[in-house]
Coordinates of C-alpha atoms in Angstrom, one line a residue:
Chain A
M1 CA 116.4 113.2 94.1
P2 CA 115.5 109.9 92.7
S3 CA 112.0 108.2 93.9
A4 CA 110.7 105.6 94.0
K5 CA 107.5 105.0 91.4
L6 CA 105.4 101.8 90.3
M7 CA 106.6 101.5 86.6
Q8 CA 105.2 99.4 84.3
G9 CA 107.7 97.6 82.0
N10 CA 107.4 98.6 78.7
E11 CA 107.2 102.4 80.5
A12 CA 110.2 101.8 82.0
C13 CA 112.0 100.4 78.6
T14 CA 110.8 103.5 76.7
I15 CA 112.3 106.2 79.4
G16 CA 115.7 103.7 79.5
A17 CA 115.4 104.6 75.5
L18 CA 115.2 108.5 75.8
V19 CA 117.6 108.7 78.5
A20 CA 119.6 106.6 76.3
G21 CA 119.6 109.2 73.6
L22 CA 116.3 108.1 71.5
E23 CA 115.2 110.2 68.9
F24 CA 113.6 108.6 66.4
F25 CA 111.1 106.1 66.5
A26 CA 108.8 104.1 64.1
G27 CA 106.5 101.1 64.9
Y28 CA 103.3 99.4 64.8
P29 CA 101.3 99.1 67.5
I30 CA 100.2 95.3 68.8
T31 CA 100.0 93.5 72.1
P32 CA 101.4 93.6 74.5
S33 CA 104.2 96.1 73.3
T34 CA 101.4 98.8 72.4
E35 CA 102.2 101.1 75.6
I36 CA 105.5 101.5 74.0
A37 CA 105.0 103.8 71.1
E38 CA 102.2 105.5 72.8
L39 CA 104.5 106.9 75.3
C40 CA 106.6 107.3 72.6
S41 CA 104.4 110.0 70.3
E42 CA 103.7 111.4 74.0
E43 CA 107.4 112.1 75.0
L44 CA 109.1 112.2 72.0
P45 CA 108.0 115.1 69.7
K46 CA 108.8 116.9 73.5
V47 CA 112.6 116.9 73.2
G48 CA 112.5 117.3 69.6
G49 CA 112.1 113.6 68.6
K50 CA 110.3 112.0 66.4
F51 CA 107.3 109.5 66.4
V52 CA 105.8 108.0 63.1
Q53 CA 103.1 105.2 63.1
M54 CA 104.4 103.1 59.9
E55 CA 101.8 101.3 57.1
D56 CA 103.7 97.7 59.4
E57 CA 106.7 96.6 61.2
I58 CA 108.3 96.0 57.7
G59 CA 108.7 99.6 57.5
S60 CA 108.8 100.5 60.4
I61 CA 112.3 98.4 60.8
A62 CA 113.4 100.1 58.1
A63 CA 113.2 103.5 58.9
I64 CA 114.6 103.4 61.7
I65 CA 117.6 102.0 60.2
G66 CA 117.3 105.0 57.7
A67 CA 116.9 107.6 60.7
S68 CA 120.1 105.6 62.7
L69 CA 122.1 106.4 58.8
T70 CA 121.0 109.8 59.5
G71 CA 123.3 109.5 62.5
K72 CA 120.4 109.2 64.8
K73 CA 119.7 106.7 67.8
A74 CA 116.4 104.6 66.4
M75 CA 114.4 102.5 68.1
T76 CA 111.0 100.2 67.2
A77 CA 108.9 97.7 69.3
T78 CA 107.2 95.7 68.4
S79 CA 106.1 91.3 69.2
G80 CA 106.1 87.8 67.7
P81 CA 104.2 88.7 64.3
G82 CA 106.3 91.8 64.1
F83 CA 109.6 90.9 64.7
S84 CA 108.8 87.7 62.3
L85 CA 108.2 90.4 59.3
M86 CA 111.0 92.1 60.7
Q87 CA 113.8 89.5 59.9
E88 CA 114.8 90.5 56.6
S89 CA 116.1 93.9 57.6
L90 CA 117.1 92.7 60.8
G91 CA 119.8 91.2 58.3
Y92 CA 120.0 94.4 55.9
A93 CA 120.9 96.0 59.5
S94 CA 123.5 93.3 60.5
E95 CA 125.0 93.5 56.9
T96 CA 125.4 97.3 57.0
E97 CA 126.3 97.9 60.3
V98 CA 123.5 100.6 61.1
P99 CA 122.9 100.5 65.1
V100 CA 119.0 100.2 66.1
V101 CA 117.2 98.2 68.6
I102 CA 114.2 96.8 68.4
I103 CA 112.1 95.8 71.7
N104 CA 110.2 92.4 71.4
V105 CA 107.7 91.8 74.1
Q106 CA 106.9 88.5 73.3
R107 CA 103.0 87.0 73.2
M108 CA 102.6 82.8 72.2
G109 CA 102.5 82.1 69.0
P110 CA 102.9 80.8 66.2
S111 CA 101.3 83.4 64.2
T112 CA 98.7 85.2 65.5
G113 CA 98.3 83.0 68.6
M114 CA 97.3 84.7 71.9
P115 CA 97.8 88.7 71.9
T116 CA 97.2 89.1 75.8
S117 CA 99.2 86.0 76.6
P118 CA 103.2 85.4 77.5
A119 CA 105.6 83.3 76.2
Q120 CA 108.7 82.9 75.3
G121 CA 109.7 81.8 71.8
D122 CA 111.6 83.8 70.1
V123 CA 114.4 83.1 71.9
M124 CA 115.7 81.4 68.7
Q125 CA 114.5 83.7 66.2
A126 CA 116.3 86.4 67.9
R127 CA 119.1 84.5 66.9
W128 CA 119.0 83.1 64.1
G129 CA 115.4 84.5 62.2
T130 CA 117.1 86.1 59.5
H131 CA 119.1 84.2 56.6
G132 CA 122.6 83.8 57.1
D133 CA 125.2 83.6 59.4
H134 CA 125.3 87.5 61.5
P135 CA 125.6 89.4 64.3
V136 CA 123.2 90.2 66.9
I137 CA 122.6 90.8 70.7
V138 CA 120.3 90.0 72.3
L139 CA 119.3 91.2 76.2
A140 CA 116.8 89.8 78.6
P141 CA 115.0 91.9 81.5
G142 CA 114.0 90.2 84.0
N143 CA 112.0 92.2 85.9
V144 CA 111.0 96.5 85.4
K145 CA 114.3 98.1 86.8
E146 CA 115.9 96.2 83.7
C147 CA 113.7 97.1 81.4
F148 CA 115.1 100.7 81.7
D149 CA 119.0 99.1 82.5
L150 CA 119.1 96.7 79.1
T151 CA 117.6 99.3 76.9
V152 CA 120.1 101.9 77.9
R153 CA 122.4 99.2 77.4
A154 CA 120.8 97.8 74.4
F155 CA 121.4 101.6 72.7
N156 CA 124.9 101.5 74.2
L157 CA 126.1 98.1 72.3
A158 CA 124.2 98.9 69.3
E159 CA 126.4 102.3 68.9
R160 CA 129.5 100.6 70.3
Y161 CA 129.8 98.0 67.4
R162 CA 127.5 98.8 64.9
V163 CA 125.0 96.2 65.5
P164 CA 120.5 96.2 66.3
V165 CA 120.4 94.7 69.4
V166 CA 117.2 92.9 70.4
V167 CA 115.5 93.5 74.2
L168 CA 113.6 89.9 74.6
T169 CA 110.6 90.5 76.8
D170 CA 107.0 89.3 77.7
E171 CA 104.2 89.6 78.3
V172 CA 104.3 89.3 81.6
I173 CA 107.4 91.7 82.2
G174 CA 106.2 94.1 79.8
H175 CA 102.8 94.7 81.7
M176 CA 104.0 94.1 85.2
R177 CA 104.0 97.0 87.6
E178 CA 106.9 97.1 90.4
K179 CA 108.5 99.4 92.6
V180 CA 111.0 100.7 90.9
V181 CA 114.0 103.5 91.7
L182 CA 115.4 104.8 88.6
P183 CA 118.8 106.7 88.5
D184 CA 119.5 110.2 88.5
W185 CA 119.1 111.0 84.2
K186 CA 123.0 112.8 83.9
D187 CA 124.3 109.8 86.2
V188 CA 123.3 107.1 83.4
E189 CA 126.5 106.3 81.3
V190 CA 125.4 106.7 77.3
E191 CA 127.3 106.0 74.6
D192 CA 127.7 107.0 71.1
R193 CA 129.3 106.1 67.5
A194 CA 132.3 106.2 66.7
R195 CA 132.4 109.2 64.0
P196 CA 135.5 110.2 61.5
A197 CA 136.9 113.5 61.6
A198 CA 136.1 115.1 58.3
P199 CA 134.9 114.2 55.1
G200 CA 137.8 114.0 53.0
G201 CA 138.8 110.4 52.2
Y202 CA 136.5 108.5 54.0
R203 CA 137.0 104.8 53.5
P204 CA 133.1 103.5 55.4
Y205 CA 133.6 100.3 55.9
E206 CA 137.1 100.2 56.5
A207 CA 138.1 98.7 59.9
D208 CA 140.6 96.1 61.5
P209 CA 139.4 92.5 60.0
D210 CA 139.8 90.9 63.9
G211 CA 136.5 92.4 64.8
G212 CA 136.8 95.6 63.9
V213 CA 134.0 98.3 64.1
P214 CA 134.4 101.6 61.2
L215 CA 133.8 104.5 61.9
M216 CA 130.3 105.6 60.8
A217 CA 129.8 109.0 58.9
P218 CA 126.1 110.7 59.5
F219 CA 124.1 110.9 56.3
G220 CA 123.7 114.7 55.4
E221 CA 126.6 115.9 56.8
G222 CA 128.9 116.1 53.5
Y223 CA 130.0 112.8 53.5
R224 CA 129.5 110.3 50.5
W225 CA 128.8 106.5 51.0
H226 CA 127.2 103.8 49.9
V227 CA 124.7 100.9 51.6
T228 CA 124.5 97.8 50.4
G229 CA 123.5 94.6 51.4
L230 CA 125.3 93.1 49.3
F231 CA 128.8 91.8 50.1
H232 CA 130.6 95.0 50.1
D233 CA 134.6 96.3 50.2
E234 CA 135.7 99.2 52.2
T235 CA 134.7 101.2 49.9
G236 CA 130.9 100.4 50.8
F237 CA 130.5 99.6 47.3
P238 CA 129.1 96.3 46.1
S239 CA 132.1 92.9 45.7
G240 CA 131.9 89.4 44.3
K241 CA 135.5 89.0 45.4
A242 CA 135.6 85.8 47.9
E243 CA 138.2 86.8 49.8
V244 CA 136.6 90.6 50.2
A245 CA 133.1 88.0 51.5
D246 CA 134.9 86.2 53.8
R247 CA 136.8 88.8 54.9
L248 CA 133.7 91.1 56.0
L249 CA 131.4 88.1 57.4
R250 CA 134.3 87.3 59.4
R251 CA 134.6 90.8 60.8
L252 CA 131.3 90.7 61.4
D253 CA 130.8 87.7 63.4
R254 CA 134.0 88.9 65.1
K255 CA 132.4 92.2 66.6
V256 CA 130.7 90.4 68.9
S257 CA 132.1 86.6 69.4
K258 CA 135.2 88.2 70.3
N259 CA 133.4 90.7 72.6
E260 CA 131.4 88.4 74.5
P261 CA 133.1 88.9 77.5
V262 CA 132.2 91.8 78.0
I263 CA 128.5 92.1 76.2
R264 CA 127.9 89.1 79.3
D265 CA 125.9 89.7 82.1
Y266 CA 123.9 87.5 84.4
V267 CA 122.7 87.1 87.9
T268 CA 123.8 84.3 90.3
E269 CA 122.2 83.2 93.7
S270 CA 123.0 80.5 95.7
T271 CA 125.3 78.8 92.7
E272 CA 128.3 78.4 95.1
D273 CA 127.6 74.3 96.5
C274 CA 124.8 74.1 94.2
E275 CA 123.7 70.6 93.1
I276 CA 120.6 71.3 91.1
L277 CA 121.7 74.7 88.9
V278 CA 118.5 76.5 87.2
V279 CA 119.1 78.1 83.8
S280 CA 116.5 81.0 83.3
F281 CA 115.4 84.7 82.2
G282 CA 112.9 86.7 81.7
S283 CA 109.8 86.5 83.5
S284 CA 110.2 82.3 84.2
A285 CA 113.4 83.5 86.2
M286 CA 110.9 84.8 88.9
S287 CA 108.8 81.7 89.2
A288 CA 112.4 79.7 88.9
L289 CA 114.0 82.2 91.8
S290 CA 110.8 81.2 94.2
A291 CA 111.1 77.6 93.7
V292 CA 115.1 78.2 94.1
R293 CA 114.7 79.7 97.0
R294 CA 111.5 77.5 98.6
A295 CA 114.2 74.3 97.6
R296 CA 117.0 76.1 99.1
R297 CA 114.6 76.6 102.5
E298 CA 114.0 72.7 102.3
G299 CA 117.7 71.7 102.4
V300 CA 118.0 71.3 98.8
K301 CA 121.3 72.5 97.2
A302 CA 119.5 74.9 94.2
G303 CA 121.0 77.2 92.7
M304 CA 119.7 80.0 90.1
L305 CA 121.7 81.6 87.3
R306 CA 119.6 84.2 84.8
L307 CA 120.3 85.1 82.0
K308 CA 120.9 89.0 81.3
T309 CA 122.3 88.8 77.8
I310 CA 121.1 85.4 75.9
W311 CA 123.1 86.1 72.8
P312 CA 126.2 85.9 72.8
F313 CA 125.2 82.7 74.7
P314 CA 127.3 83.0 78.0
E315 CA 129.4 79.1 77.5
E316 CA 132.3 79.7 80.0
V317 CA 129.6 80.9 82.6
V318 CA 127.7 77.8 81.9
R319 CA 129.9 75.4 81.7
E320 CA 131.7 76.6 85.0
L321 CA 128.3 76.6 86.6
S322 CA 127.4 73.2 86.1
K323 CA 130.5 71.2 86.6
S324 CA 129.6 70.4 90.1
A325 CA 125.4 70.0 88.8
K326 CA 123.9 66.6 89.0
A327 CA 121.4 68.3 86.4
V328 CA 120.8 71.6 84.9
L329 CA 117.1 72.6 84.8
V330 CA 116.3 75.1 81.9
P331 CA 112.4 76.6 82.8
E332 CA 111.3 78.2 79.7
M333 CA 107.9 79.2 78.3
N334 CA 108.7 77.8 74.9
L335 CA 108.8 73.9 74.4
G336 CA 113.2 74.5 74.3
Q337 CA 114.8 76.7 73.2
L338 CA 117.1 78.2 75.6
A339 CA 117.8 74.5 76.5
Y340 CA 119.4 73.8 73.3
E341 CA 122.0 76.0 74.1
V342 CA 122.6 74.8 77.3
E343 CA 122.5 71.2 76.3
R344 CA 125.2 72.1 73.7
T345 CA 127.2 73.7 76.4
V346 CA 126.9 71.1 79.6
G347 CA 127.5 68.1 77.4
C348 CA 127.6 64.9 79.5
H349 CA 128.8 66.7 82.2
A350 CA 125.1 66.6 83.8
P351 CA 121.7 65.9 82.5
V352 CA 119.5 68.7 80.9
V353 CA 116.4 68.9 82.0
R354 CA 113.9 71.0 79.9
I355 CA 111.0 72.5 81.4
G356 CA 108.3 73.7 79.0
K357 CA 105.3 75.7 79.1
V358 CA 103.1 77.1 76.4
N359 CA 99.6 77.7 77.7
G360 CA 99.9 80.9 78.0
D361 CA 100.4 81.3 81.5
L362 CA 103.6 81.9 83.5
F363 CA 104.7 79.0 85.4
R364 CA 104.1 78.8 88.9
P365 CA 106.8 78.3 91.2
D366 CA 105.7 74.8 92.2
E367 CA 105.9 73.9 88.9
I368 CA 109.3 74.3 88.8
H369 CA 110.0 73.4 92.5
D370 CA 108.5 69.9 91.8
K371 CA 111.1 69.2 89.2
I372 CA 113.9 70.9 91.3
M373 CA 113.2 68.0 94.0
E374 CA 112.5 65.2 91.7
A375 CA 115.7 66.1 89.9
A376 CA 117.7 66.1 94.2
K377 CA 116.2 62.5 94.6
Chain B
M1 CA 104.9 89.3 105.0
R2 CA 103.6 88.6 101.7
T3 CA 100.2 89.5 100.6
E4 CA 98.2 88.6 97.7
F5 CA 95.1 90.3 96.5
R6 CA 93.1 88.7 93.1
L7 CA 90.2 92.0 91.2
S8 CA 88.4 90.1 88.8
G9 CA 85.3 90.9 87.1
S10 CA 84.5 91.9 83.5
G11 CA 86.7 94.2 80.9
G12 CA 86.1 97.8 81.3
Q13 CA 84.5 97.2 85.5
G14 CA 87.7 99.1 86.3
L15 CA 89.3 96.3 88.0
L16 CA 93.2 97.2 87.0
L17 CA 93.0 100.6 87.7
A18 CA 91.9 99.6 91.0
G19 CA 95.2 97.0 91.1
I20 CA 97.8 99.8 90.5
V21 CA 96.0 102.5 92.6
L22 CA 96.5 99.9 95.4
A23 CA 99.8 98.6 94.5
E24 CA 100.6 102.5 94.3
A25 CA 99.5 103.3 98.0
A26 CA 101.6 100.7 99.2
I27 CA 104.8 101.6 97.6
L28 CA 104.1 105.2 99.0
E29 CA 103.8 103.6 102.5
D30 CA 107.6 102.4 101.4
K31 CA 106.2 98.1 101.0
N32 CA 107.2 96.7 98.2
A33 CA 104.7 95.9 95.6
V34 CA 104.3 94.8 92.0
Q35 CA 101.0 94.2 89.9
T36 CA 100.2 92.0 87.6
Q37 CA 96.7 91.6 84.7
S38 CA 95.5 89.0 82.5
Y39 CA 93.3 90.0 80.1
G40 CA 91.5 88.5 77.1
P41 CA 91.7 90.3 73.8
E42 CA 88.5 91.9 73.7
A43 CA 88.5 95.7 74.3
R44 CA 85.5 95.6 76.4
G45 CA 83.9 92.8 77.9
G46 CA 85.4 89.2 78.7
A47 CA 87.3 88.2 81.7
S48 CA 89.8 90.6 83.6
K49 CA 91.8 90.0 86.0
A50 CA 94.5 92.6 88.3
E51 CA 96.4 90.9 91.0
V52 CA 99.1 92.7 93.4
V53 CA 101.3 91.1 95.6
I54 CA 102.4 93.3 98.2
S55 CA 105.3 92.5 100.7
E56 CA 108.2 93.9 103.0
E57 CA 110.5 91.8 101.6
D58 CA 112.1 91.6 97.8
I59 CA 108.8 90.0 95.8
D60 CA 110.4 87.2 93.6
Y61 CA 106.9 85.6 92.0
P62 CA 104.9 88.8 90.8
K63 CA 101.3 86.4 90.8
A64 CA 99.3 85.5 93.1
M65 CA 99.3 81.6 94.6
D66 CA 97.6 81.5 97.3
P67 CA 95.4 85.0 97.1
D68 CA 94.5 86.6 100.7
F69 CA 91.7 87.9 99.1
L70 CA 89.9 87.4 96.4
L71 CA 87.0 90.3 94.6
A72 CA 84.8 88.7 92.3
L73 CA 82.5 91.6 90.7
T74 CA 80.6 89.2 88.4
G75 CA 78.9 85.8 88.4
E76 CA 81.7 84.1 86.3
A77 CA 85.0 85.3 88.1
Y78 CA 83.2 84.5 91.4
R79 CA 82.8 81.1 90.0
T80 CA 86.5 80.4 87.9
Y81 CA 88.5 81.8 90.9
G82 CA 86.2 81.0 94.0
K83 CA 86.5 77.7 93.5
V84 CA 90.2 77.8 93.7
M85 CA 90.1 80.0 97.0
K86 CA 91.8 78.4 100.1
K87 CA 93.0 80.5 103.2
G88 CA 91.6 83.3 101.9
L89 CA 88.8 85.3 102.2
I90 CA 86.5 86.1 98.9
I91 CA 84.6 89.5 98.8
V92 CA 81.4 89.4 96.2
D93 CA 79.6 91.4 94.9
D94 CA 76.0 90.9 96.8
S95 CA 74.3 90.5 92.7
V96 CA 76.0 87.4 92.7
P97 CA 74.3 84.4 93.6
P98 CA 76.3 81.9 96.0
S99 CA 77.6 78.8 94.9
D100 CA 77.6 75.4 97.0
E101 CA 80.7 74.5 95.0
I102 CA 82.9 77.6 96.9
S103 CA 83.9 76.9 100.1
A104 CA 85.9 79.7 101.1
R105 CA 84.9 82.2 103.8
T106 CA 82.3 85.2 101.7
A107 CA 81.7 89.0 102.2
R108 CA 78.7 90.0 100.7
V109 CA 79.1 93.1 99.6
P110 CA 76.4 96.1 97.8
I111 CA 79.4 97.3 95.5
L112 CA 77.8 97.6 92.3
R113 CA 74.4 99.0 94.1
T114 CA 76.5 101.7 96.3
A115 CA 78.4 102.9 93.4
A116 CA 74.9 102.9 90.9
K117 CA 72.8 104.2 93.7
D118 CA 74.7 105.7 96.7
I119 CA 76.7 107.4 94.0
G120 CA 74.8 107.2 91.2
K121 CA 77.8 106.2 88.7
S122 CA 78.2 103.1 88.1
V123 CA 81.3 103.6 86.4
V124 CA 83.3 104.1 90.3
A125 CA 82.2 100.6 91.3
N126 CA 86.3 99.9 90.8
I127 CA 86.7 102.2 93.8
V128 CA 84.1 101.6 95.9
A129 CA 85.2 98.4 95.6
L130 CA 89.4 99.1 96.2
G131 CA 88.0 100.9 100.0
V132 CA 86.0 97.5 100.8
L133 CA 89.3 95.7 99.9
A134 CA 91.8 98.2 101.7
G135 CA 89.6 98.4 104.5
I136 CA 88.7 94.8 105.0
S137 CA 92.5 93.9 104.5
G138 CA 93.9 96.9 106.4
I139 CA 96.9 96.5 104.0
V140 CA 97.1 100.7 103.9
A141 CA 95.6 103.7 105.5
P142 CA 92.9 105.7 104.0
A143 CA 94.4 108.5 103.7
T144 CA 97.3 106.9 101.4
L145 CA 94.4 105.3 99.1
E146 CA 93.3 108.2 99.2
A147 CA 96.3 110.0 97.9
A148 CA 96.8 107.1 95.7
V149 CA 93.3 107.8 94.2
K150 CA 94.2 111.0 93.3
N151 CA 97.6 110.6 91.7
R152 CA 95.9 108.0 89.0
V153 CA 92.1 109.0 88.2
P154 CA 91.4 111.5 85.4
K155 CA 91.6 115.1 86.3
G156 CA 88.6 116.4 87.5
T157 CA 86.3 113.3 88.6
E158 CA 89.0 112.9 91.9
E159 CA 85.7 114.6 94.2
L160 CA 83.1 111.6 92.8
N161 CA 86.4 108.3 93.3
I162 CA 87.2 110.3 96.8
A163 CA 83.3 109.6 97.7
A164 CA 82.5 105.9 96.5
L165 CA 86.4 105.5 98.1
K166 CA 84.7 106.4 101.7
K167 CA 81.2 104.9 100.7
G168 CA 83.4 101.2 100.2
F169 CA 85.6 102.4 103.4
E170 CA 81.7 102.5 105.1
L171 CA 81.0 99.3 103.5
A172 CA 84.2 97.7 104.8
D173 CA 83.2 98.8 108.2
A174 CA 79.7 97.4 108.1
F175 CA 80.9 94.2 107.7
K176 CA 84.1 94.8 109.9
A177 CA 80.9 95.1 112.9
K178 CA 79.2 92.3 111.8
A179 CA 82.0 89.5 111.0

């Protein structure tokens, strides 16, 4: 029988990963994500899994890619500085189609920044941090329960589309404790990658060119296949042919872009008739929701759109909800990153107001409320 | 109704644990509770702050906006957070000298001394403080808080911590009798 518990965001991410079938964690401790590594080191051995504390974050992501290639579900957790170090291999996971989950508990940057203070400055790095066009999915929990839900979903999407999935939280959500009722583990839907039936005739990168996902064979079970970060054909061996490169990159991109409507995930409140639309995510959205509710009580037609999937960006949703808006406000703990996407999507239909906060503190609701009232004038 | 607590002092005083216990006690009574924290990069020392918001309703913003109760165990915490107190009550250790700049209602309570002298362990000052905070605010029943303390303190220290909690309740009663 599920019961209410006081639980921390980082703890909920870890439990979500375990429920989703995590078997291998490699990481390097970094504030404010360390509780995830700590808890994995306690819990994984109990279920026959492996925990490895690596020499750094470059090794960490390489290790989870290796583990995933053997058929295990693998994850790492980090914060800004470590996430920067992981970028090269994140691209490798995209190119080689190896499912991995990376939890990035954001802190103030750039560089070492403010280790114990929240920020949301990795929105663009999570999408474009590695070179080249590449598919990636980025999910942003807005409370502790969603840390559980979206980590489970991150594994499911990683397995389904064979892409790296980033769970983008921040210091506030990672360290916050709140009342959570988790579902019974056996009621949680868990997906596994599609595997070939037998080794004979296995072509590891054979798939529908329109965003198909190839079958993935686990290493060590009799399959012979070649994995490379070079562009490769259906056999997995490198190819320098123009048509091969073009076909592969378009297929990789289509895996995510074509499926955006099903990857899409968001929450709205009071958007039916809203004139001031507030678009936010993560911990900023908690402050924003408080501000929107207050504005409503004061008679202003404010509404809230909180994105749980940031990448792929849900253009259609933002376009639809902003149609009748007089202004669109984007509060985020950076100098305007999600706002770029909102501006691009809303176009000239309404002014987009960036509300950035970069002092290491969470927004106070009144800071956003003031902007709503200003826009409503 | 939303009730906000801010527990402040220096790193290592156990204020985070006190905040966690308070939030857990509220959940045991079927209320909603959110606990957040802010601290510096040091392992010990440095300013440390835990906040707890308790409500019967949905809690959107997780931090304290205008605390109903401020607990301050150091002079620095008292001066920093005391200044911004409006409607709420400050509960400050009585070793901290008063400040002219702070005008909010204030309870001066011998928290650190009670832990060190009466219990004989200054490390339980956080639990004495928790008893004072819960006793004065009446936010949770004493028995619930006792259960929450037992859940969260290290094994083998339950008796010591319950004794500290009860001393905290006594200090709260003494304050309420005077007020």
